[in-house]
Amino acid sequence: MSMLDEKLQPMFEEVLRRNPGEDEFHQAVHEVLDSLGPVVAKHPEYADAAIIPRLCEPERQIIFRVPWVDDSGQVQINRGFRVEFNSALGPYKGGLRFHPTVYLGIVKFLGFEQIFKNALTGLPIGGGKGGSDFDPKGRSDAEVMRFCQSFMTELYRHIGEYTDVPAGDIGVGGREIGYLFGQYKRITNRYESGVLTGKGIGWGGSLVRTEATGYGTVFFVDEILRSRGDSLDGKKVVVSGSGNVAIYAIEKLQQLGAVVVACSDSGGYVVDPDGVDLALVKDIKERRRSRIAVYADERPRASYVEGGSVWQVPCDVALPCATQNELNGNDAAALVRNGCQVVAEGANMPCTPEAVRTFSEAGVSFAPGKAANAGGVATSALEMQQNASRDSWSFEHTEERLAEIMRNIHHRCLTTADEYGQPGNYSAGANIAGFTQVADAVLALGVI
Ligand code: GLU
């Protein structure tokens, strides 16, 4: 990793020393600190109060055993995590990820990102993240329910509407939130709607929450193009992934006149020159819970490429919406070669540092996840508002609130980047705007 500003490098080395083996966490911290040189030069009070070391150390980290019984009667053991990273702006807020790759370093990288992302939304939410190395793939509904119940049997004592409010992430959708909420309600004997977000519409959920991350990313891209006097109409777009973020990004892209030519899953990617048939992708992924390979069997002009990189497919706009580090330096070079103009991260940290460098050298507009995918958590905060007022808003009203939040984030990134002498640099703008907002609150609240 590149050397940082001379004041920041020793702080980063301390993070490496205290958190050995947590590569993704190191990467996320480095990426933020890389933008903060001009900030610490301008604000000596942050260094005096050790704001950066305080932000790099989670307020609380919980690791627990999750025992459950599978359908064959066998006892299974998984590991559960909740990292309550920073609560200067509000209760800890962030999703739960159920995926076999989950370990402490992943949860900490996601929790760290969440602090700044949540600050950028302008809503009163702190940062946290959790999850488990449980793999829901191939598990029956009954197994997923027993796992969720066991997970919540420990987690419930750490969360609450004023304390910590989990939601979904990879492997955690409406089904899992339902089982988690049911067990929380049973154990606590409280119908505390605001303790979890991503709930079903009939029992405290918010309209637009399901669509929000993908829609928000597309609203952000729309703003980028608008600021360049352009629009999404007729643009060729590649979206990686085919989970919740990808599906609703594709939906909004199509509504705004873009042509989505490819999407993927962890097995490979599909190219459809006629534009992706979203109803089919939804059916395969949300109902059948099957592989994207099936898509090509059912669409005559589509092709499936096993393995390989979806970023080889030529496009004007690229939206990585799958997972961390899915787009590397070579992929970025291929996108640049093929004329891609805008890249926005629908997933958390999908672009490696080499990829980000390649985009910036080539003058590609690059929107980092903490800005471009903040629409999901922002709409979670809107769900919390509705729960607190025992109200529910219409789809149109909620979507307009989301669109306005994304426009504000875009504006804040650009004006902050300008203010710090880096016009057009969305990463610098997002990191600096998110950081200064949290840093000022940490300072105000004293040494706690
Ligand atoms: N997991 C989502 C994210 O990465 C949403 C979290 C939430 O709604 O709390 O921001």
XYZ file of C-alpha atoms and ligand atoms in Angstrom:
458
model
C 0.000 0.000 0.000
C 1.231 3.490 -0.866
C 2.830 5.751 1.781
C 0.472 8.200 3.450
C 0.960 11.771 4.661
C 3.729 11.853 7.310
C 1.273 12.523 10.162
C -1.056 9.718 9.036
C 1.431 6.949 8.193
C 2.309 6.214 11.869
C -1.410 6.015 12.722
C -1.909 3.554 9.888
C 1.055 1.464 11.060
C -0.527 1.317 14.492
C -3.748 0.011 12.895
C -1.714 -2.697 11.109
C 0.029 -3.648 14.356
C -3.142 -3.836 16.435
C -5.251 -5.676 13.845
C -3.017 -8.341 12.296
C -4.304 -10.375 9.354
C -7.366 -8.182 8.691
C -6.497 -7.230 5.102
C -9.868 -5.779 4.091
C -9.975 -3.618 7.220
C -6.461 -2.316 6.487
C -7.519 -1.523 2.920
C -10.620 0.391 4.036
C -8.664 2.424 6.616
C -5.873 3.185 4.135
C -8.407 4.352 1.565
C -9.916 6.875 3.993
C -6.606 8.083 5.472
C -5.269 8.574 1.943
C -7.723 11.488 1.568
C -7.109 13.096 4.961
C -3.691 14.759 4.523
C -5.168 18.214 3.766
C -7.717 17.762 6.561
C -5.201 17.174 9.354
C -3.106 20.067 8.004
C -6.119 22.379 8.265
C -7.446 21.019 11.583
C -4.697 20.437 14.176
C -7.450 19.977 16.798
C -8.266 16.553 15.308
C -4.708 15.311 15.900
C -4.613 16.796 19.421
C -7.756 14.852 20.352
C -6.505 11.631 18.667
C -9.656 11.545 16.519
C -8.238 9.161 13.897
C -6.976 6.509 16.353
C -10.348 6.754 18.119
C -12.253 6.224 14.873
C -10.080 3.225 13.968
C -10.854 1.403 17.224
C -14.435 0.055 17.394
C -16.394 1.103 20.466
C -17.408 -2.526 21.045
C -16.827 -5.868 19.294
C -18.984 -8.898 20.005
C -18.110 -12.425 18.824
C -20.341 -15.355 19.736
C -21.051 -19.005 19.051
C -24.179 -19.822 17.047
C -25.244 -23.456 17.540
C -28.171 -24.835 15.536
C -29.542 -28.171 14.325
C -29.730 -28.909 10.578
C -32.516 -30.868 8.850
C -30.687 -34.166 9.309
C -30.474 -33.660 13.083
C -26.771 -32.750 13.027
C -25.550 -29.951 15.319
C -23.848 -27.131 13.385
C -21.637 -24.420 14.853
C -21.138 -21.000 13.278
C -19.548 -17.803 14.489
C -21.560 -14.598 14.917
C -20.221 -11.028 14.943
C -21.438 -7.528 15.699
C -18.939 -4.686 15.578
C -20.372 -1.494 17.069
C -17.925 0.903 15.504
C -18.975 4.459 16.210
C -22.072 6.047 17.756
C -21.166 9.747 17.708
C -23.991 10.576 15.271
C -26.657 8.089 16.362
C -27.299 4.443 17.217
C -24.967 2.004 15.472
C -26.498 1.218 12.080
C -25.467 -1.293 9.465
C -26.313 -4.652 7.995
C -25.673 -8.282 8.811
C -23.825 -10.420 6.266
C -24.260 -14.206 6.168
C -21.540 -15.632 3.914
C -18.799 -18.256 4.391
C -16.062 -15.612 3.863
C -17.192 -13.567 6.901
C -14.541 -13.136 9.608
C -13.667 -10.254 11.918
C -11.623 -8.391 9.245
C -14.592 -8.288 6.850
C -17.002 -7.098 9.528
C -14.553 -4.389 10.603
C -13.967 -3.148 7.055
C -17.719 -2.936 6.498
C -18.323 -1.289 9.879
C -15.590 1.273 9.261
C -17.027 2.189 5.834
C -20.458 2.421 7.372
C -19.397 5.211 9.785
C -18.624 7.612 6.920
C -21.382 6.419 4.598
C -23.980 6.942 7.292
C -22.594 10.404 8.061
C -22.905 11.322 4.373
C -26.623 10.541 4.382
C -27.093 13.520 6.718
C -29.318 11.349 8.942
C -28.657 10.611 12.643
C -27.077 7.147 12.428
C -23.770 5.793 13.727
C -21.811 2.954 12.129
C -21.786 -0.788 12.805
C -21.867 -4.110 11.002
C -22.289 -7.776 11.805
C -22.869 -11.199 10.403
C -21.796 -14.781 10.400
C -19.802 -17.334 8.430
C -23.102 -19.225 7.993
C -23.793 -20.066 4.325
C -27.516 -19.846 3.519
C -26.942 -21.298 0.018
C -28.622 -24.686 -0.297
C -30.189 -24.470 3.188
C -33.918 -25.036 3.656
C -36.184 -22.291 5.020
C -36.450 -24.259 8.277
C -32.651 -24.365 8.640
C -32.358 -20.642 7.922
C -35.060 -19.989 10.547
C -33.307 -22.062 13.222
C -29.999 -20.373 12.446
C -31.553 -16.880 12.649
C -33.290 -17.724 15.928
C -30.054 -18.957 17.475
C -28.151 -15.913 16.163
C -30.723 -13.536 17.696
C -30.778 -15.430 20.991
C -27.338 -13.917 21.624
C -27.596 -10.710 19.586
C -30.804 -9.400 21.220
C -29.005 -8.291 24.404
C -26.727 -5.962 22.403
C -29.235 -4.204 20.123
C -32.232 -1.883 20.447
C -33.849 1.038 18.642
C -31.674 3.559 20.565
C -28.566 1.351 20.687
C -27.863 -0.627 17.562
C -30.120 -1.274 14.564
C -29.055 -4.100 12.229
C -30.436 -4.735 8.726
C -29.580 -6.890 5.717
C -26.470 -7.263 3.587
C -25.205 -10.196 1.465
C -27.159 -13.352 2.430
C -29.628 -11.449 4.625
C -32.877 -10.334 2.974
C -36.553 -10.113 3.896
C -36.807 -13.778 4.921
C -33.910 -13.574 7.377
C -35.009 -10.193 8.807
C -38.432 -11.755 9.457
C -36.996 -14.660 11.457
C -34.601 -12.358 13.322
C -37.362 -9.882 14.201
C -39.694 -12.690 15.291
C -37.126 -14.071 17.718
C -36.269 -10.587 19.066
C -39.961 -9.922 19.676
C -40.408 -13.266 21.407
C -37.391 -12.944 23.702
C -37.964 -9.323 24.708
C -41.775 -9.382 24.667
C -41.660 -6.007 22.877
C -42.950 -5.015 19.447
C -39.960 -2.743 18.960
C -40.205 -2.055 15.231
C -37.184 0.259 15.110
C -34.740 -2.439 16.253
C -34.228 -3.843 12.735
C -34.740 -2.398 9.255
C -35.567 -4.123 6.002
C -38.779 -5.476 7.550
C -41.762 -6.602 5.452
C -44.247 -3.931 4.364
C -47.075 -5.442 6.420
C -45.122 -5.428 9.697
C -43.214 -2.165 10.020
C -41.133 -2.105 6.862
C -40.761 0.859 4.540
C -41.731 1.021 0.899
C -38.647 1.511 -1.321
C -36.256 -0.106 1.245
C -35.921 -3.225 -0.947
C -35.110 -1.154 -4.011
C -33.155 1.584 -2.249
C -29.502 0.602 -2.611
C -29.721 -0.121 -6.338
C -32.022 2.829 -7.063
C -29.784 5.134 -5.016
C -26.676 4.104 -6.939
C -28.411 4.885 -10.211
C -29.660 8.261 -8.894
C -26.040 9.031 -8.039
C -24.845 8.090 -11.544
C -27.639 10.195 -13.009
C -26.335 13.181 -11.007
C -22.758 12.579 -12.203
C -23.915 12.523 -15.822
C -26.174 15.536 -15.298
C -23.227 17.527 -13.888
C -21.459 16.785 -17.189
C -24.473 17.842 -19.256
C -25.272 14.213 -20.109
C -27.898 11.602 -19.148
C -28.415 7.836 -18.801
C -30.675 7.683 -21.826
C -29.256 5.179 -24.333
C -26.141 4.443 -22.251
C -24.766 0.901 -22.322
C -24.307 -0.375 -18.772
C -22.643 -3.417 -17.227
C -23.820 -4.384 -13.740
C -21.997 -7.083 -11.804
C -23.883 -9.344 -9.416
C -27.546 -10.342 -9.541
C -28.528 -9.939 -5.901
C -30.638 -7.217 -4.314
C -28.392 -4.276 -5.246
C -27.844 -5.389 -8.864
C -31.502 -6.218 -9.514
C -32.830 -2.827 -8.424
C -29.967 -0.953 -10.075
C -30.969 -2.666 -13.334
C -34.629 -1.787 -12.742
C -33.930 1.938 -12.305
C -31.396 1.999 -15.163
C -34.016 0.580 -17.498
C -36.631 3.072 -16.268
C -34.192 5.879 -17.124
C -33.573 4.576 -20.641
C -30.210 2.836 -20.228
C -29.494 -0.560 -21.803
C -28.073 -3.113 -19.360
C -26.057 -5.593 -21.410
C -24.583 -7.879 -18.738
C -24.874 -9.088 -15.160
C -23.238 -11.906 -13.189
C -23.013 -14.111 -10.120
C -20.069 -15.822 -8.446
C -20.105 -18.562 -11.140
C -19.892 -16.404 -14.281
C -21.641 -13.741 -16.300
C -24.357 -13.390 -18.940
C -24.323 -11.010 -21.890
C -27.641 -10.139 -23.481
C -27.350 -7.862 -26.527
C -31.119 -7.208 -26.365
C -30.806 -5.837 -22.852
C -31.163 -7.934 -19.704
C -34.649 -9.385 -19.116
C -35.083 -8.285 -15.520
C -38.227 -10.316 -14.840
C -36.243 -13.442 -15.708
C -33.276 -12.465 -13.494
C -35.683 -11.789 -10.603
C -37.377 -15.128 -11.110
C -34.056 -17.011 -11.199
C -32.504 -15.228 -8.214
C -35.395 -14.230 -5.955
C -37.844 -17.103 -6.499
C -35.850 -20.101 -7.758
C -32.665 -19.099 -5.821
C -30.693 -20.581 -8.727
C -27.547 -19.741 -10.767
C -27.404 -16.975 -13.411
C -26.172 -19.624 -15.926
C -29.824 -20.676 -16.265
C -30.592 -17.273 -17.858
C -28.798 -18.130 -21.103
C -30.810 -21.362 -21.479
C -34.005 -19.332 -21.536
C -32.946 -16.361 -23.738
C -31.894 -17.368 -27.264
C -29.564 -14.417 -28.003
C -27.906 -14.341 -24.576
C -24.617 -16.078 -23.809
C -23.150 -17.314 -20.544
C -19.437 -17.142 -19.784
C -18.323 -19.466 -16.995
C -15.742 -17.807 -14.720
C -14.109 -14.881 -16.518
C -14.609 -11.197 -15.879
C -17.808 -9.310 -16.694
C -15.648 -6.164 -17.003
C -14.445 -7.358 -20.412
C -17.893 -6.462 -21.789
C -17.740 -2.975 -23.412
C -19.906 -0.303 -21.755
C -20.292 3.433 -21.047
C -21.113 2.961 -17.366
C -19.981 0.167 -15.012
C -21.703 -0.623 -11.711
C -19.918 -3.188 -9.537
C -22.752 -4.461 -7.328
C -21.436 -7.861 -6.182
C -18.780 -7.831 -3.441
C -15.444 -6.464 -2.193
C -12.407 -6.484 -4.485
C -14.323 -7.916 -7.460
C -12.857 -5.362 -9.930
C -9.039 -5.265 -10.090
C -6.443 -3.216 -11.975
C -6.684 -5.379 -15.114
C -10.463 -5.131 -15.156
C -10.210 -1.354 -14.779
C -7.735 -1.193 -17.671
C -10.161 -3.184 -19.853
C -13.037 -0.832 -18.973
C -10.921 2.226 -19.783
C -9.789 0.671 -23.080
C -13.415 0.046 -24.031
C -14.382 3.677 -23.403
C -16.171 3.436 -20.033
C -16.809 6.947 -18.615
C -18.418 6.396 -15.211
C -17.925 3.748 -12.505
C -20.093 3.745 -9.382
C -19.788 1.221 -6.549
C -23.131 -0.382 -5.667
C -21.304 -2.892 -3.462
C -18.950 -2.056 -0.585
C -15.321 -1.588 -1.762
C -15.691 -3.666 -4.975
C -12.797 -1.838 -6.692
C -9.228 -2.593 -5.610
C -6.876 0.362 -4.967
C -5.154 -0.359 -8.334
C -8.505 -0.159 -10.117
C -9.338 3.162 -8.446
C -5.911 4.527 -9.433
C -6.437 3.385 -13.040
C -9.805 5.171 -13.226
C -8.433 8.377 -11.801
C -5.438 8.396 -14.173
C -7.763 7.853 -17.133
C -10.194 10.616 -16.073
C -13.077 8.185 -15.490
C -15.601 9.522 -12.942
C -15.411 7.147 -9.994
C -18.072 7.156 -7.240
C -17.007 5.218 -4.113
C -19.498 2.954 -2.333
C -19.757 5.091 0.768
C -21.383 7.751 -1.409
C -22.944 5.776 -4.268
C -24.508 2.946 -2.250
C -25.634 5.016 0.737
C -29.254 4.909 -0.469
C -29.874 1.566 1.245
C -28.913 2.659 4.708
C -30.489 6.095 4.159
C -33.826 4.426 3.463
C -33.289 2.287 6.563
C -33.085 5.551 8.490
C -36.360 6.595 6.813
C -37.836 3.268 7.961
C -36.710 4.131 11.519
C -38.415 7.540 11.202
C -41.671 5.889 10.129
C -41.426 3.373 12.993
C -40.759 6.134 15.541
C -43.831 8.069 14.403
C -45.944 4.891 13.894
C -46.568 6.046 10.351
C -46.020 4.699 6.849
C -45.272 6.750 3.796
C -46.246 6.263 0.158
C -43.839 4.821 -2.403
C -43.637 8.136 -4.265
C -42.880 10.196 -1.162
C -40.223 7.756 0.065
C -38.571 7.496 -3.341
C -38.434 11.281 -3.616
C -36.795 11.472 -0.160
C -34.217 8.904 -1.350
C -33.560 10.783 -4.601
C -33.096 14.021 -2.664
C -30.644 12.369 -0.235
C -28.583 11.015 -3.155
C -28.545 14.434 -4.827
C -27.343 15.974 -1.550
C -24.570 13.396 -1.150
C -23.440 14.041 -4.704
C -23.423 17.797 -4.087
C -21.558 17.412 -0.788
C -18.879 15.207 -2.383
C -18.274 17.698 -5.180
C -18.241 20.841 -3.042
C -15.960 19.229 -0.442
C -13.593 17.995 -3.157
C -13.510 21.554 -4.543
C -12.921 23.053 -1.112
C -9.896 20.793 -0.603
C -8.470 21.484 -4.053
C -9.399 18.196 -5.763
C -12.228 19.069 -8.172
C -14.204 16.094 -9.468
C -12.603 13.651 -7.006
C -15.630 11.900 -5.475
C -13.475 9.653 -3.241
C -11.719 12.601 -1.631
C -15.025 14.473 -1.295
C -16.823 11.509 0.304
C -13.995 10.647 2.694
C -13.420 14.222 3.808
C -17.103 15.185 4.159
C -17.932 11.975 6.065
C -14.841 12.189 8.236
C -15.174 15.850 9.254
C -18.805 15.410 10.235
C -18.019 12.447 12.503
C -14.799 14.041 13.802
C -16.636 17.203 14.909
C -19.217 15.130 16.788
C -16.506 12.998 18.444
C -14.727 16.175 19.534
C -17.924 17.695 20.917
C -18.825 14.604 22.949
C -15.496 14.537 24.816
C -13.209 11.620 25.584
C -15.672 8.751 26.067
N -25.924 -3.349 4.229
C -26.285 -2.091 3.692
C -25.062 -1.218 3.535
O -24.006 -1.725 3.222
C -27.447 -1.419 4.422
C -27.327 -1.349 5.893
C -28.586 -0.835 6.614
O -29.611 -0.628 5.980
O -28.479 -0.665 7.833
O -25.085 -0.026 3.675
